[in-house]
Tab-separated table of N, CA and C in Angstrom:
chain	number	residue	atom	x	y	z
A	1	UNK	N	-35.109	206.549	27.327
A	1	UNK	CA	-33.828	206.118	27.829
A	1	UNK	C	-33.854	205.980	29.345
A	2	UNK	N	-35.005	206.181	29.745
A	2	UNK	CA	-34.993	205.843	31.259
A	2	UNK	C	-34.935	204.960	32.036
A	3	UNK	N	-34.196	204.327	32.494
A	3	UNK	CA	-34.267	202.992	33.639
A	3	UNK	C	-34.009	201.423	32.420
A	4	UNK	N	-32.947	202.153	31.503
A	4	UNK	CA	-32.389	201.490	31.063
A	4	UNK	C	-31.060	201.567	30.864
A	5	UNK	N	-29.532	200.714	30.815
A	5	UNK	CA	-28.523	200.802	30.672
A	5	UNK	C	-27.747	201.774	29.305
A	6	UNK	N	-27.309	202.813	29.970
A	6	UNK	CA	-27.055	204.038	28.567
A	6	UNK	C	-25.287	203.546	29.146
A	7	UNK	N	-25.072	203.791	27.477
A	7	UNK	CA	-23.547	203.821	27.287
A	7	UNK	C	-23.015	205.411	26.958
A	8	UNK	N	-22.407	205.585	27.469
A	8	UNK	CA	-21.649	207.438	27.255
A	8	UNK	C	-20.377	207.794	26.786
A	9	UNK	N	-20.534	208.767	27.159
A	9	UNK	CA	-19.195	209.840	26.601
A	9	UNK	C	-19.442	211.100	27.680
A	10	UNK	N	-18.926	210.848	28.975
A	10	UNK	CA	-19.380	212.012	29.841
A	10	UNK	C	-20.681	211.701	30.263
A	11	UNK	N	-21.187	212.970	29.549
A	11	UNK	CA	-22.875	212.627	29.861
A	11	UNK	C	-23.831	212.390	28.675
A	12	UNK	N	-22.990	212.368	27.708
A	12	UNK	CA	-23.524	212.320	26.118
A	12	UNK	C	-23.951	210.808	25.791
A	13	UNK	N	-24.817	210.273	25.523
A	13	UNK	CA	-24.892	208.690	25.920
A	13	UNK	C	-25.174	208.441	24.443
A	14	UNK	N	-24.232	206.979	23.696
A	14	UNK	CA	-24.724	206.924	22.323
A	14	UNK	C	-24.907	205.867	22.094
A	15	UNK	N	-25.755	205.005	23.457
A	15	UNK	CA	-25.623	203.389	23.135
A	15	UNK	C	-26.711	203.435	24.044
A	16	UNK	N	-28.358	202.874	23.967
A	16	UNK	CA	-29.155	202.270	25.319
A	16	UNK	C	-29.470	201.062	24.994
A	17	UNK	N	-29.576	200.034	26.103
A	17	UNK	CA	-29.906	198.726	25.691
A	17	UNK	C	-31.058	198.349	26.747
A	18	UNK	N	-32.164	197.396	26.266
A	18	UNK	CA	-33.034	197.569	26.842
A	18	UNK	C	-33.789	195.831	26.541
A	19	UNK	N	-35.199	195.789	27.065
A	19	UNK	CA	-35.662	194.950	26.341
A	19	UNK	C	-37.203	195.437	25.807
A	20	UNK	N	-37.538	194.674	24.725
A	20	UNK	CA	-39.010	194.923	24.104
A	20	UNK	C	-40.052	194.553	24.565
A	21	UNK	N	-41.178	194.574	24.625
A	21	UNK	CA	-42.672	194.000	25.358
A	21	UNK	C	-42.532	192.548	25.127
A	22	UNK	N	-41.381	192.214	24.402
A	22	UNK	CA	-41.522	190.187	24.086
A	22	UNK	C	-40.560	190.085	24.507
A	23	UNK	N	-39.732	191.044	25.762
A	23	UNK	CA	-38.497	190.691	26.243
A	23	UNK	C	-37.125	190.256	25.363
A	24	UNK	N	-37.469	190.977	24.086
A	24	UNK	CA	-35.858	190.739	23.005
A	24	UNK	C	-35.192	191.671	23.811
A	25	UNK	N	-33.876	191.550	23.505
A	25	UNK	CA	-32.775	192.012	23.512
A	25	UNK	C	-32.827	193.791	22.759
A	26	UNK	N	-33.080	194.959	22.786
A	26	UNK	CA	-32.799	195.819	21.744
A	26	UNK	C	-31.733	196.676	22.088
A	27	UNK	N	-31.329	196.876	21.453
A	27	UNK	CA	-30.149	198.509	20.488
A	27	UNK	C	-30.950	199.420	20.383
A	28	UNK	N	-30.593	200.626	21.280
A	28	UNK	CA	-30.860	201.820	20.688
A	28	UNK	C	-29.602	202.513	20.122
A	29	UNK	N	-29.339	203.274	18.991
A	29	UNK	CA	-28.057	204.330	18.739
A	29	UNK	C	-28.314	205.330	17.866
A	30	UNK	N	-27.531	206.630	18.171
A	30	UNK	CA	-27.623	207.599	17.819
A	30	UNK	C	-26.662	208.016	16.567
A	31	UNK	N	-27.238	207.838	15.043
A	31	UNK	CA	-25.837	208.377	14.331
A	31	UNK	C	-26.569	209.775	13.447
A	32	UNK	N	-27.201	210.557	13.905
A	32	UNK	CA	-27.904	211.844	13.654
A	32	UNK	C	-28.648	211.283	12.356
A	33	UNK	N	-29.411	212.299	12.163
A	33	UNK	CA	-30.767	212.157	11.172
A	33	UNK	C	-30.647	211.645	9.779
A	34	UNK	N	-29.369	211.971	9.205
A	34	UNK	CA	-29.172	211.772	7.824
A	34	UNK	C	-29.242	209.635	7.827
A	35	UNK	N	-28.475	209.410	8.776
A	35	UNK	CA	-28.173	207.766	8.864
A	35	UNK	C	-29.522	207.857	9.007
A	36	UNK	N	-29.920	207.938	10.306
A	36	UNK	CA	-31.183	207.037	10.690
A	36	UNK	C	-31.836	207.383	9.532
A	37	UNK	N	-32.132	208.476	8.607
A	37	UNK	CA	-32.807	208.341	7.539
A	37	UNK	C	-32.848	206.962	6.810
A	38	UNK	N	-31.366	206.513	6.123
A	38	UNK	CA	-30.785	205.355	5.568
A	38	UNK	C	-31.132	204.117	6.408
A	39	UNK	N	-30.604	203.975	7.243
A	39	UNK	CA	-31.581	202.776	8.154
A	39	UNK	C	-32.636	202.567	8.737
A	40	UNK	N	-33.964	203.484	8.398
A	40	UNK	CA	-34.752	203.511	8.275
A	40	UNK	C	-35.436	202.518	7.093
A	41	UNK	N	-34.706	202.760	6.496
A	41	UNK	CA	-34.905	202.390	4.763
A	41	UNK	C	-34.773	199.926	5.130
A	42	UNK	N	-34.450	200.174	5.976
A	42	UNK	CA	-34.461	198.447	6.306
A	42	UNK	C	-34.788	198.400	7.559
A	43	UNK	N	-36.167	197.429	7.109
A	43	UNK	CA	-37.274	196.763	7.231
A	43	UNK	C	-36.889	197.004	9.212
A	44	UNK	N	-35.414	196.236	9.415
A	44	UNK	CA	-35.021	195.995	10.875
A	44	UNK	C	-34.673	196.545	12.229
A	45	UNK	N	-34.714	198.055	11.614
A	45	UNK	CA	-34.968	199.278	12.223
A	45	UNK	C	-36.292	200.197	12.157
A	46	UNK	N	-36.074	200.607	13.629
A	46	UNK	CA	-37.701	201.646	13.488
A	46	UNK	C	-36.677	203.065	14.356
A	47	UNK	N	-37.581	204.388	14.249
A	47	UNK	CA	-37.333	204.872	15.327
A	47	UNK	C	-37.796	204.543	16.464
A	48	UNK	N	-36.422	205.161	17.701
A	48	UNK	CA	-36.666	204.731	18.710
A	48	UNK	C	-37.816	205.776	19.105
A	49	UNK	N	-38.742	205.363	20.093
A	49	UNK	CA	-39.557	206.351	21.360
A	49	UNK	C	-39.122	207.125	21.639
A	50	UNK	N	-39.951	208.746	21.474
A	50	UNK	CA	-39.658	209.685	22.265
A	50	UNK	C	-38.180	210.481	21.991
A	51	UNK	N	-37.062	209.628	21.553
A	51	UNK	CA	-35.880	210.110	21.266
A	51	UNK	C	-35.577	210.205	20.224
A	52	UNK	N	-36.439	209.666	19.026
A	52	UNK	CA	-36.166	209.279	17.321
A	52	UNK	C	-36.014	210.407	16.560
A	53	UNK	N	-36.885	211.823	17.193
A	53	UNK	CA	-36.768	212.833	16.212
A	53	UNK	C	-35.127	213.254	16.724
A	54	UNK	N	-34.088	213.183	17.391
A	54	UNK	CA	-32.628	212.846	17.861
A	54	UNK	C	-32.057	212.736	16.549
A	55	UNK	N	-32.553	211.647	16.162
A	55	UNK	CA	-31.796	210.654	15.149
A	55	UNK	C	-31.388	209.003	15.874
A	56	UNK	N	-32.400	208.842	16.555
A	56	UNK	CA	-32.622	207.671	17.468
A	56	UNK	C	-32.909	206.755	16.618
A	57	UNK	N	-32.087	205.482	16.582
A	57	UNK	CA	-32.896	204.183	15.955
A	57	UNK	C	-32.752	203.003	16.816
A	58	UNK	N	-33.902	202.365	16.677
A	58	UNK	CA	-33.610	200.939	17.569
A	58	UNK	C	-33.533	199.582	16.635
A	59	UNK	N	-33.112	198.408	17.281
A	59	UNK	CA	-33.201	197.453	16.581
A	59	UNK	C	-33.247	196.196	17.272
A	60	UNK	N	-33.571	195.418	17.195
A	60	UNK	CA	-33.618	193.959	17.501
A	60	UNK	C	-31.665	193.217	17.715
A	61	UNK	N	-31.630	192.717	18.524
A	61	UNK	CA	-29.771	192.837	18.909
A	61	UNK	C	-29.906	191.304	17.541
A	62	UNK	N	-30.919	190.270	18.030
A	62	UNK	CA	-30.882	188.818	17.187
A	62	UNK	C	-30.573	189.417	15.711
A	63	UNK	N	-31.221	190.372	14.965
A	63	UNK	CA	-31.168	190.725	13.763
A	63	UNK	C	-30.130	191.394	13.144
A	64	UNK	N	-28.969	191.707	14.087
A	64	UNK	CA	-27.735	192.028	14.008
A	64	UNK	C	-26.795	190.987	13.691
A	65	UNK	N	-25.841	191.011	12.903
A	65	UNK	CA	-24.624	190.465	12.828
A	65	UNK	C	-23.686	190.994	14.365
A	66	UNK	N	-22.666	190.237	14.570
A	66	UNK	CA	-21.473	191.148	15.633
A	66	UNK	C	-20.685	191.886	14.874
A	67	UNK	N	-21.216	191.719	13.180
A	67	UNK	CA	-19.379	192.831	12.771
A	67	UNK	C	-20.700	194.247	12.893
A	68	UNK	N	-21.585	194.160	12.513
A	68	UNK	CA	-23.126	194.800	12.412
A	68	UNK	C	-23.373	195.621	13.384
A	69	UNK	N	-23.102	194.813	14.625
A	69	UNK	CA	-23.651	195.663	16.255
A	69	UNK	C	-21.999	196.537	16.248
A	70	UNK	N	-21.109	196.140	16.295
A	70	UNK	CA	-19.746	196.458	16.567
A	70	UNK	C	-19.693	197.914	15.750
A	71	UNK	N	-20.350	198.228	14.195
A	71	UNK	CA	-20.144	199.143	13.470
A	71	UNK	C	-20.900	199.609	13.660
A	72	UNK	N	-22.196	200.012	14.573
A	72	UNK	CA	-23.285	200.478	14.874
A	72	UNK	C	-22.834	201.458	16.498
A	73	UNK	N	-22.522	200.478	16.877
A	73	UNK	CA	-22.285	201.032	18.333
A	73	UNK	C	-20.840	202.113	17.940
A	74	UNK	N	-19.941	201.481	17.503
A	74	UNK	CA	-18.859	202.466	17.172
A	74	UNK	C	-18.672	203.353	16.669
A	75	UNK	N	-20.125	203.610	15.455
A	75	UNK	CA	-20.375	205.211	14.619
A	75	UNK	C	-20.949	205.688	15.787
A	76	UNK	N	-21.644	205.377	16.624
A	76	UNK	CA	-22.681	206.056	17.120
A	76	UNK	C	-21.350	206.750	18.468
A	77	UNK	N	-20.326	205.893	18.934
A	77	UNK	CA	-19.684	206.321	19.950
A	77	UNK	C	-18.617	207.471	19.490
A	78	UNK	N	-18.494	207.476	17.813
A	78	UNK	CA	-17.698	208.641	17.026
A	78	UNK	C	-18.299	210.087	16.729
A	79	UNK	N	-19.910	209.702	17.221
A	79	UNK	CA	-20.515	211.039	17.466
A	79	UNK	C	-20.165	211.862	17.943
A	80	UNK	N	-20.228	211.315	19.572
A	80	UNK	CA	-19.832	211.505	21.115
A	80	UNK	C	-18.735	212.088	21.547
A	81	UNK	N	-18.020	211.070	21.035
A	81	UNK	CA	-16.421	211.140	21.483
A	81	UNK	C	-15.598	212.511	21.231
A	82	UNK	N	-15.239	212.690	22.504
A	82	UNK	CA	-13.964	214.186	21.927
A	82	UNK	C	-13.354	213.956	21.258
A	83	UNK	N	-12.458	215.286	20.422
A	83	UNK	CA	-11.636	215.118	19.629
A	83	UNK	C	-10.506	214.290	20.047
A	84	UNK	N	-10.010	214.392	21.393
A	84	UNK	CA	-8.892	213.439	22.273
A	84	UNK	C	-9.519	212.228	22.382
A	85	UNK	N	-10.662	212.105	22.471
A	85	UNK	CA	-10.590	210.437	22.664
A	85	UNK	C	-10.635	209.654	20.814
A	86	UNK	N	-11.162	210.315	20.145
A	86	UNK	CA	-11.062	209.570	18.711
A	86	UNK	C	-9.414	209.823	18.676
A	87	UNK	N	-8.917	210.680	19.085
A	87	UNK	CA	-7.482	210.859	18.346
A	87	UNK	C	-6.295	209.692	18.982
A	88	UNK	N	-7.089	209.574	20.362
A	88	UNK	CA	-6.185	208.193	21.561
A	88	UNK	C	-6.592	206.725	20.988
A	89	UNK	N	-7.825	206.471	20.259
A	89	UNK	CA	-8.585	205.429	19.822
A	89	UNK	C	-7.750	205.205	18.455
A	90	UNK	N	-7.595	205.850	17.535
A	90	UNK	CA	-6.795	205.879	16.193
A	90	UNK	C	-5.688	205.537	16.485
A	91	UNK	N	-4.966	206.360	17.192
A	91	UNK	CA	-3.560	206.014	17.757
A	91	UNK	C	-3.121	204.467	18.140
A	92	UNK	N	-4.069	203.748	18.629
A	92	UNK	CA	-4.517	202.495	18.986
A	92	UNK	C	-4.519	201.650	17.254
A	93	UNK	N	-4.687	202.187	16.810
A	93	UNK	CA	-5.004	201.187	15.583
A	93	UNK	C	-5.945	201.073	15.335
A	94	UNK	N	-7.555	201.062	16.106
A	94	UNK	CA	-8.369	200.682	16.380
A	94	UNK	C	-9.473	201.900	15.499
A	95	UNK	N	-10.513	201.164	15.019
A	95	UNK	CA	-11.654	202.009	13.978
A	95	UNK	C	-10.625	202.095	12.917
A	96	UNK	N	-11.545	203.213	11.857
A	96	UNK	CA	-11.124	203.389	10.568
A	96	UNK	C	-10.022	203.495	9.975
């Protein structure tokens, strides 16, 4: 996650974006071990470097849908998030 753009919660970061040795676009996100287990399971995810035993997964951004990246980034930011900020976010209408 170094000397790449991390998305947070304080200092809790559940979003890095970066690029690959062929200069793609990638997603890193954190939704603890049990998920990344499950998305592991397709082909389009790997663990990420160094951070995967986390529950780190990365992915290719092209191989994403936007409803795809949107529900990816947003479990991963429901990790993070205090109980006040999921409870100000709901309140909103907004997620589940």
């Amino acid at each position: 996650m170094v000397h790449h753009p991390a998305f947070r919660v304080g200092k809790k970061p559940f979003a890095v974006v970066g690029l690959n040795s062929r200069q793609e676009a990638m997603l890193s996100i954190n939704l603890g071990k049990m998920e990344q287990a499950e998305l592991l399971a397709d082909e389009r995810f790997q663990r990420t470097p160094y951070i995967g035993q986390h529950g780190w997964v990365s992915v290719l951004r092209s191989q994403l849908s936007d409803g795809e990246l949107w529900e990816l980034v947003e479990d991963s930011w429901r990790r993070v998030a205090t109980k006040r900020l999921l409870k100000e976010y709901e309140s909103m209408g907004a997620g589940g």
